[in-house]
mmCIF file of N, CA and C in Angstrom:
data_model
loop_
_atom_site.group_PDB
_atom_site.id
_atom_site.type_symbol
_atom_site.label_atom_id
_atom_site.label_comp_id
_atom_site.label_asym_id
_atom_site.label_seq_id
_atom_site.Cartn_x
_atom_site.Cartn_y
_atom_site.Cartn_z
ATOM 1 N N UNK C 1 76.267 -47.674 45.545
ATOM 2 C CA UNK C 1 78.110 -47.243 46.001
ATOM 3 C C UNK C 1 78.044 -46.923 47.868
ATOM 4 N N UNK C 2 78.856 -47.610 48.374
ATOM 5 C CA UNK C 2 79.609 -47.774 49.733
ATOM 6 C C UNK C 2 79.854 -46.036 49.769
ATOM 7 N N UNK C 3 80.296 -45.840 51.089
ATOM 8 C CA UNK C 3 80.615 -44.561 51.544
ATOM 9 C C UNK C 3 82.202 -44.376 51.300
ATOM 10 N N UNK C 4 83.060 -45.238 51.197
ATOM 11 C CA UNK C 4 84.190 -45.307 51.063
ATOM 12 C C UNK C 4 84.721 -45.085 49.573
ATOM 13 N N UNK C 5 83.825 -45.683 48.690
ATOM 14 C CA UNK C 5 83.852 -45.342 47.385
ATOM 15 C C UNK C 5 83.398 -44.077 46.908
ATOM 16 N N UNK C 6 82.550 -43.873 47.512
ATOM 17 C CA UNK C 6 82.220 -42.255 47.021
ATOM 18 C C UNK C 6 83.289 -41.382 47.159
ATOM 19 N N UNK C 7 84.031 -41.415 48.072
ATOM 20 C CA UNK C 7 85.017 -40.726 49.115
ATOM 21 C C UNK C 7 85.765 -41.183 47.721
ATOM 22 N N UNK C 8 86.401 -41.993 47.727
ATOM 23 C CA UNK C 8 87.648 -42.514 46.446
ATOM 24 C C UNK C 8 87.175 -41.771 45.099
ATOM 25 N N UNK C 9 85.755 -41.812 44.898
ATOM 26 C CA UNK C 9 85.793 -41.573 43.209
ATOM 27 C C UNK C 9 85.990 -39.578 43.712
ATOM 28 N N UNK C 10 85.064 -38.812 44.576
ATOM 29 C CA UNK C 10 85.218 -37.712 45.046
ATOM 30 C C UNK C 10 86.037 -36.915 44.949
ATOM 31 N N UNK C 11 87.473 -37.522 45.525
ATOM 32 C CA UNK C 11 88.584 -37.590 45.780
ATOM 33 C C UNK C 11 89.459 -37.122 44.699
ATOM 34 N N UNK C 12 88.882 -38.363 43.627
ATOM 35 C CA UNK C 12 89.584 -38.581 42.320
ATOM 36 C C UNK C 12 89.248 -37.247 40.959
ATOM 37 N N UNK C 13 88.106 -36.743 41.633
ATOM 38 C CA UNK C 13 87.587 -35.840 40.693
ATOM 39 C C UNK C 13 87.602 -34.082 41.178
ATOM 40 N N UNK C 14 87.906 -34.398 42.220
ATOM 41 C CA UNK C 14 88.157 -32.943 42.623
ATOM 42 C C UNK C 14 89.435 -32.515 43.674
ATOM 43 N N UNK C 15 89.493 -31.470 43.214
ATOM 44 C CA UNK C 15 90.773 -30.837 44.147
ATOM 45 C C UNK C 15 90.348 -29.917 45.051
ATOM 46 N N UNK C 16 90.239 -30.506 46.705
ATOM 47 C CA UNK C 16 89.785 -29.927 47.561
ATOM 48 C C UNK C 16 90.751 -29.073 48.474
ATOM 49 N N UNK C 17 90.248 -28.037 48.806
ATOM 50 C CA UNK C 17 89.146 -27.133 48.998
ATOM 51 C C UNK C 17 88.580 -26.731 47.723
ATOM 52 N N UNK C 18 87.251 -26.939 47.184
ATOM 53 C CA UNK C 18 87.142 -26.170 45.779
ATOM 54 C C UNK C 18 85.271 -26.165 45.944
ATOM 55 N N UNK C 19 84.543 -25.509 45.217
ATOM 56 C CA UNK C 19 83.685 -24.973 44.790
ATOM 57 C C UNK C 19 82.911 -26.133 44.132
ATOM 58 N N UNK C 20 81.563 -26.681 44.862
ATOM 59 C CA UNK C 20 81.140 -27.781 44.606
ATOM 60 C C UNK C 20 79.978 -27.501 44.386
ATOM 61 N N UNK C 21 78.954 -28.036 43.166
ATOM 62 C CA UNK C 21 77.557 -27.551 42.940
ATOM 63 C C UNK C 21 76.927 -28.493 42.944
ATOM 64 N N UNK C 22 75.871 -28.102 43.857
ATOM 65 C CA UNK C 22 74.372 -29.016 44.011
ATOM 66 C C UNK C 22 73.283 -28.278 43.383
ATOM 67 N N UNK C 23 72.508 -29.202 42.597
ATOM 68 C CA UNK C 23 71.615 -28.798 42.110
ATOM 69 C C UNK C 23 70.175 -29.531 42.688
ATOM 70 N N UNK C 24 69.265 -29.014 43.557
ATOM 71 C CA UNK C 24 68.086 -29.369 44.301
ATOM 72 C C UNK C 24 66.824 -28.922 43.311
ATOM 73 N N UNK C 25 65.946 -29.833 43.263
ATOM 74 C CA UNK C 25 64.439 -29.579 42.592
ATOM 75 C C UNK C 25 63.346 -30.128 43.767
ATOM 76 N N UNK C 26 62.473 -29.414 44.022
ATOM 77 C CA UNK C 26 61.647 -29.402 45.211
ATOM 78 C C UNK C 26 60.290 -28.803 44.958
ATOM 79 N N UNK C 27 59.135 -28.791 45.684
ATOM 80 C CA UNK C 27 58.283 -27.756 45.656
ATOM 81 C C UNK C 27 58.172 -26.483 45.742
ATOM 82 N N UNK C 28 57.562 -25.422 45.210
ATOM 83 C CA UNK C 28 57.821 -24.432 45.169
ATOM 84 C C UNK C 28 56.627 -24.181 46.302
ATOM 85 N N UNK C 29 57.097 -24.373 47.699
ATOM 86 C CA UNK C 29 56.166 -24.052 48.756
ATOM 87 C C UNK C 29 56.987 -23.842 49.881
ATOM 88 N N UNK C 30 56.544 -23.809 51.025
ATOM 89 C CA UNK C 30 56.941 -23.475 52.053
ATOM 90 C C UNK C 30 58.620 -23.558 52.435
ATOM 91 N N UNK C 31 58.968 -22.187 51.775
ATOM 92 C CA UNK C 31 60.082 -21.696 51.817
ATOM 93 C C UNK C 31 61.586 -22.936 51.206
ATOM 94 N N UNK C 32 60.958 -23.461 50.506
ATOM 95 C CA UNK C 32 62.107 -25.039 50.136
ATOM 96 C C UNK C 32 63.272 -24.265 50.046
ATOM 97 N N UNK C 33 63.530 -22.842 49.241
ATOM 98 C CA UNK C 33 64.596 -22.493 48.949
ATOM 99 C C UNK C 33 65.628 -22.268 50.373
ATOM 100 N N UNK C 34 65.112 -21.645 50.782
ATOM 101 C CA UNK C 34 65.593 -21.203 52.630
ATOM 102 C C UNK C 34 66.311 -22.673 53.212
ATOM 103 N N UNK C 35 65.067 -23.534 53.479
ATOM 104 C CA UNK C 35 65.514 -24.606 53.679
ATOM 105 C C UNK C 35 66.527 -25.427 52.601
ATOM 106 N N UNK C 36 66.856 -24.933 51.477
ATOM 107 C CA UNK C 36 67.838 -25.907 51.182
ATOM 108 C C UNK C 36 69.499 -24.899 51.464
ATOM 109 N N UNK C 37 69.217 -23.904 51.471
ATOM 110 C CA UNK C 37 70.280 -23.136 51.746
ATOM 111 C C UNK C 37 70.441 -23.284 53.206
ATOM 112 N N UNK C 38 69.785 -23.339 54.199
ATOM 113 C CA UNK C 38 70.152 -23.632 55.803
ATOM 114 C C UNK C 38 70.635 -24.849 55.786
ATOM 115 N N UNK C 39 70.110 -26.098 55.116
ATOM 116 C CA UNK C 39 70.792 -27.413 55.153
ATOM 117 C C UNK C 39 72.250 -27.548 54.809
ATOM 118 N N UNK C 40 72.427 -26.553 53.622
ATOM 119 C CA UNK C 40 74.009 -26.568 53.195
ATOM 120 C C UNK C 40 74.550 -25.653 54.655
ATOM 121 N N UNK C 41 74.328 -24.558 55.069
ATOM 122 C CA UNK C 41 75.104 -24.028 55.982
ATOM 123 C C UNK C 41 75.383 -24.927 57.463
ATOM 124 N N UNK C 42 74.696 -25.659 57.282
ATOM 125 C CA UNK C 42 74.933 -26.510 58.903
ATOM 126 C C UNK C 42 75.850 -27.400 58.321
ATOM 127 N N UNK C 43 76.587 -27.500 57.078
ATOM 128 C CA UNK C 43 77.199 -28.333 56.990
ATOM 129 C C UNK C 43 78.957 -27.719 57.044
ATOM 130 N N UNK C 44 78.792 -26.301 56.780
ATOM 131 C CA UNK C 44 79.432 -25.475 56.596
ATOM 132 C C UNK C 44 80.236 -25.099 57.680
ATOM 133 N N UNK C 45 81.767 -24.939 57.480
ATOM 134 C CA UNK C 45 82.187 -24.796 58.811
ATOM 135 C C UNK C 45 82.158 -23.401 59.426
ATOM 136 N N UNK C 46 81.723 -22.284 58.675
ATOM 137 C CA UNK C 46 81.755 -20.965 59.036
ATOM 138 C C UNK C 46 80.537 -20.648 58.664
ATOM 139 N N UNK C 47 80.004 -19.678 59.304
ATOM 140 C CA UNK C 47 78.576 -18.773 59.112
ATOM 141 C C UNK C 47 78.641 -18.249 58.013
ATOM 142 N N UNK C 48 78.380 -18.575 56.727
ATOM 143 C CA UNK C 48 78.351 -17.829 55.479
ATOM 144 C C UNK C 48 77.682 -18.245 54.692
ATOM 145 N N UNK C 49 76.945 -17.533 53.850
ATOM 146 C CA UNK C 49 75.720 -18.294 52.731
ATOM 147 C C UNK C 49 76.384 -18.309 51.567
ATOM 148 N N UNK C 50 76.429 -19.466 51.239
ATOM 149 C CA UNK C 50 77.378 -20.053 49.579
ATOM 150 C C UNK C 50 76.202 -19.543 49.007
ATOM 151 N N UNK C 51 77.020 -18.849 47.656
ATOM 152 C CA UNK C 51 76.275 -18.515 46.306
ATOM 153 C C UNK C 51 75.138 -19.578 46.163
ATOM 154 N N UNK C 52 73.869 -18.730 45.441
ATOM 155 C CA UNK C 52 73.116 -19.831 45.176
ATOM 156 C C UNK C 52 72.366 -18.783 43.897
ATOM 157 N N UNK C 53 71.223 -19.572 43.175
ATOM 158 C CA UNK C 53 70.443 -18.931 42.529
ATOM 159 C C UNK C 53 69.457 -20.012 42.127
ATOM 160 N N UNK C 54 68.490 -19.122 42.014
ATOM 161 C CA UNK C 54 66.702 -20.390 41.473
ATOM 162 C C UNK C 54 66.207 -20.235 40.593
ATOM 163 N N UNK C 55 65.511 -21.178 40.352
ATOM 164 C CA UNK C 55 64.606 -20.693 38.779
ATOM 165 C C UNK C 55 63.339 -21.645 39.076
ATOM 166 N N UNK C 56 62.292 -20.736 38.695
ATOM 167 C CA UNK C 56 61.094 -21.919 39.100
ATOM 168 C C UNK C 56 60.573 -22.286 37.495
ATOM 169 N N UNK C 57 59.826 -23.609 37.535
ATOM 170 C CA UNK C 57 59.333 -24.165 36.396
ATOM 171 C C UNK C 57 57.902 -22.379 35.934
ATOM 172 N N UNK C 58 57.556 -23.384 34.452
ATOM 173 C CA UNK C 58 56.627 -22.438 34.126
ATOM 174 C C UNK C 58 55.364 -22.232 34.885
ATOM 175 N N UNK C 59 55.057 -23.512 35.463
ATOM 176 C CA UNK C 59 53.383 -23.624 35.982
ATOM 177 C C UNK C 59 53.859 -23.139 37.161
ATOM 178 N N UNK C 60 55.399 -23.316 37.988
ATOM 179 C CA UNK C 60 55.195 -22.372 39.308
ATOM 180 C C UNK C 60 55.271 -23.402 40.308
ATOM 181 N N UNK C 61 55.220 -25.009 40.190
ATOM 182 C CA UNK C 61 55.101 -25.815 40.921
ATOM 183 C C UNK C 61 56.360 -26.185 41.410
ATOM 184 N N UNK C 62 57.128 -25.998 40.409
ATOM 185 C CA UNK C 62 58.571 -26.595 41.053
ATOM 186 C C UNK C 62 59.511 -25.367 41.346
ATOM 187 N N UNK C 63 60.930 -25.678 42.001
ATOM 188 C CA UNK C 63 61.733 -24.393 42.083
ATOM 189 C C UNK C 63 63.284 -25.300 41.950
ATOM 190 N N UNK C 64 63.799 -24.450 41.011
ATOM 191 C CA UNK C 64 65.583 -25.562 41.153
ATOM 192 C C UNK C 64 66.451 -24.448 42.167
ATOM 193 N N UNK C 65 66.996 -24.972 42.512
ATOM 194 C CA UNK C 65 68.373 -23.988 43.187
ATOM 195 C C UNK C 65 69.547 -25.040 43.180
ATOM 196 N N UNK C 66 70.163 -23.680 42.535
ATOM 197 C CA UNK C 66 71.712 -24.432 42.304
ATOM 198 C C UNK C 66 72.371 -23.463 43.270
ATOM 199 N N UNK C 67 73.441 -24.511 44.384
ATOM 200 C CA UNK C 67 73.963 -23.740 45.360
ATOM 201 C C UNK C 67 75.372 -24.251 44.921
ATOM 202 N N UNK C 68 76.212 -23.267 45.576
ATOM 203 C CA UNK C 68 77.559 -23.730 45.412
ATOM 204 C C UNK C 68 78.814 -23.221 46.416
ATOM 205 N N UNK C 69 78.732 -24.149 47.243
ATOM 206 C CA UNK C 69 79.170 -23.886 48.725
ATOM 207 C C UNK C 69 80.981 -24.266 48.328
ATOM 208 N N UNK C 70 81.656 -23.606 48.944
ATOM 209 C CA UNK C 70 83.395 -24.327 48.708
ATOM 210 C C UNK C 70 83.350 -24.937 50.203
ATOM 211 N N UNK C 71 83.404 -26.711 49.480
ATOM 212 C CA UNK C 71 84.138 -27.544 50.948
ATOM 213 C C UNK C 71 85.241 -27.861 50.944
ATOM 214 N N UNK C 72 85.610 -28.052 51.533
ATOM 215 C CA UNK C 72 86.907 -28.513 52.404
ATOM 216 C C UNK C 72 87.238 -30.252 51.798
ATOM 217 N N UNK C 73 86.397 -30.852 51.622
ATOM 218 C CA UNK C 73 86.681 -32.386 51.576
ATOM 219 C C UNK C 73 85.388 -33.168 51.140
ATOM 220 N N UNK C 74 85.704 -34.526 50.335
ATOM 221 C CA UNK C 74 84.560 -35.323 50.357
ATOM 222 C C UNK C 74 83.423 -35.531 51.327
ATOM 223 N N UNK C 75 84.029 -35.572 52.545
ATOM 224 C CA UNK C 75 83.287 -35.963 53.732
ATOM 225 C C UNK C 75 82.106 -35.024 53.998
ATOM 226 N N UNK C 76 82.734 -33.226 53.539
ATOM 227 C CA UNK C 76 81.516 -32.347 53.437
ATOM 228 C C UNK C 76 80.494 -32.764 51.836
ATOM 229 N N UNK C 77 81.255 -32.849 50.922
ATOM 230 C CA UNK C 77 79.956 -33.205 49.972
ATOM 231 C C UNK C 77 78.885 -34.403 50.425
ATOM 232 N N UNK C 78 79.176 -35.227 51.160
ATOM 233 C CA UNK C 78 78.478 -35.870 51.573
ATOM 234 C C UNK C 78 77.933 -35.793 52.575
ATOM 235 N N UNK C 79 78.206 -35.089 53.686
ATOM 236 C CA UNK C 79 77.050 -34.542 54.649
ATOM 237 C C UNK C 79 76.150 -33.708 53.931
ATOM 238 N N UNK C 80 76.609 -32.788 52.969
ATOM 239 C CA UNK C 80 75.494 -31.683 52.751
ATOM 240 C C UNK C 80 74.461 -32.884 51.682
ATOM 241 N N UNK C 81 74.953 -33.960 51.129
ATOM 242 C CA UNK C 81 73.697 -34.945 50.636
ATOM 243 C C UNK C 81 73.136 -35.168 51.564
ATOM 244 N N UNK C 82 73.146 -35.254 52.703
ATOM 245 C CA UNK C 82 72.773 -36.413 53.389
ATOM 246 C C UNK C 82 71.490 -35.130 54.112
ATOM 247 N N UNK C 83 72.263 -34.084 54.472
ATOM 248 C CA UNK C 83 71.189 -33.321 54.695
ATOM 249 C C UNK C 83 70.329 -32.545 53.623
ATOM 250 N N UNK C 84 70.469 -32.718 53.173
ATOM 251 C CA UNK C 84 69.796 -32.558 51.672
ATOM 252 C C UNK C 84 68.604 -33.206 51.200
ATOM 253 N N UNK C 85 69.150 -34.628 51.366
ATOM 254 C CA UNK C 85 67.946 -35.627 51.567
ATOM 255 C C UNK C 85 66.668 -35.770 52.141
ATOM 256 N N UNK C 86 66.984 -35.050 53.519
ATOM 257 C CA UNK C 86 66.051 -35.174 54.566
ATOM 258 C C UNK C 86 64.762 -33.905 54.239
ATOM 259 N N UNK C 87 64.819 -32.953 53.097
ATOM 260 C CA UNK C 87 63.892 -32.022 53.189
ATOM 261 C C UNK C 87 62.803 -32.305 52.401
ATOM 262 N N UNK C 88 61.555 -31.723 53.202
ATOM 263 C CA UNK C 88 60.408 -31.987 52.949
ATOM 264 C C UNK C 88 60.253 -31.219 51.695
ATOM 265 N N UNK C 89 59.216 -31.424 50.552
ATOM 266 C CA UNK C 89 58.863 -30.976 49.395
ATOM 267 C C UNK C 89 60.371 -31.576 48.537
ATOM 268 N N UNK C 90 61.296 -32.081 48.891
ATOM 269 C CA UNK C 90 62.531 -32.300 47.795
ATOM 270 C C UNK C 90 61.787 -33.564 46.803
ATOM 271 N N UNK C 91 62.303 -33.329 45.608
ATOM 272 C CA UNK C 91 61.997 -34.019 44.271
ATOM 273 C C UNK C 91 62.802 -34.503 43.581
ATOM 274 N N UNK C 92 64.446 -33.798 43.449
ATOM 275 C CA UNK C 92 65.601 -34.479 43.054
ATOM 276 C C UNK C 92 66.588 -33.500 43.607
ATOM 277 N N UNK C 93 67.788 -34.470 43.777
ATOM 278 C CA UNK C 93 69.395 -33.606 44.043
ATOM 279 C C UNK C 93 70.216 -34.463 43.026
ATOM 280 N N UNK C 94 71.028 -33.452 42.315
ATOM 281 C CA UNK C 94 71.742 -33.624 41.386
ATOM 282 C C UNK C 94 73.233 -33.290 42.031
#
């Protein structure tokens, strides 16, 4: 999907500004949770920590981070996805 199509889809399904949910799964090592939060904060216009919660797998090898920042538009959603895509230890972003 190209950028413009992604923006149109996001704008047709969300009323911005709104709380947007990202689910990020990665290796439970090297402060993965902190790096997820920092990646999202780099996109936010204010210096606020967005609400998030975590859950580890039974084996303790992976951690899931659900983070819910309030974003002003589709461009910010895509910017967060770009930031998250570069995280070391990342397994999946939803």
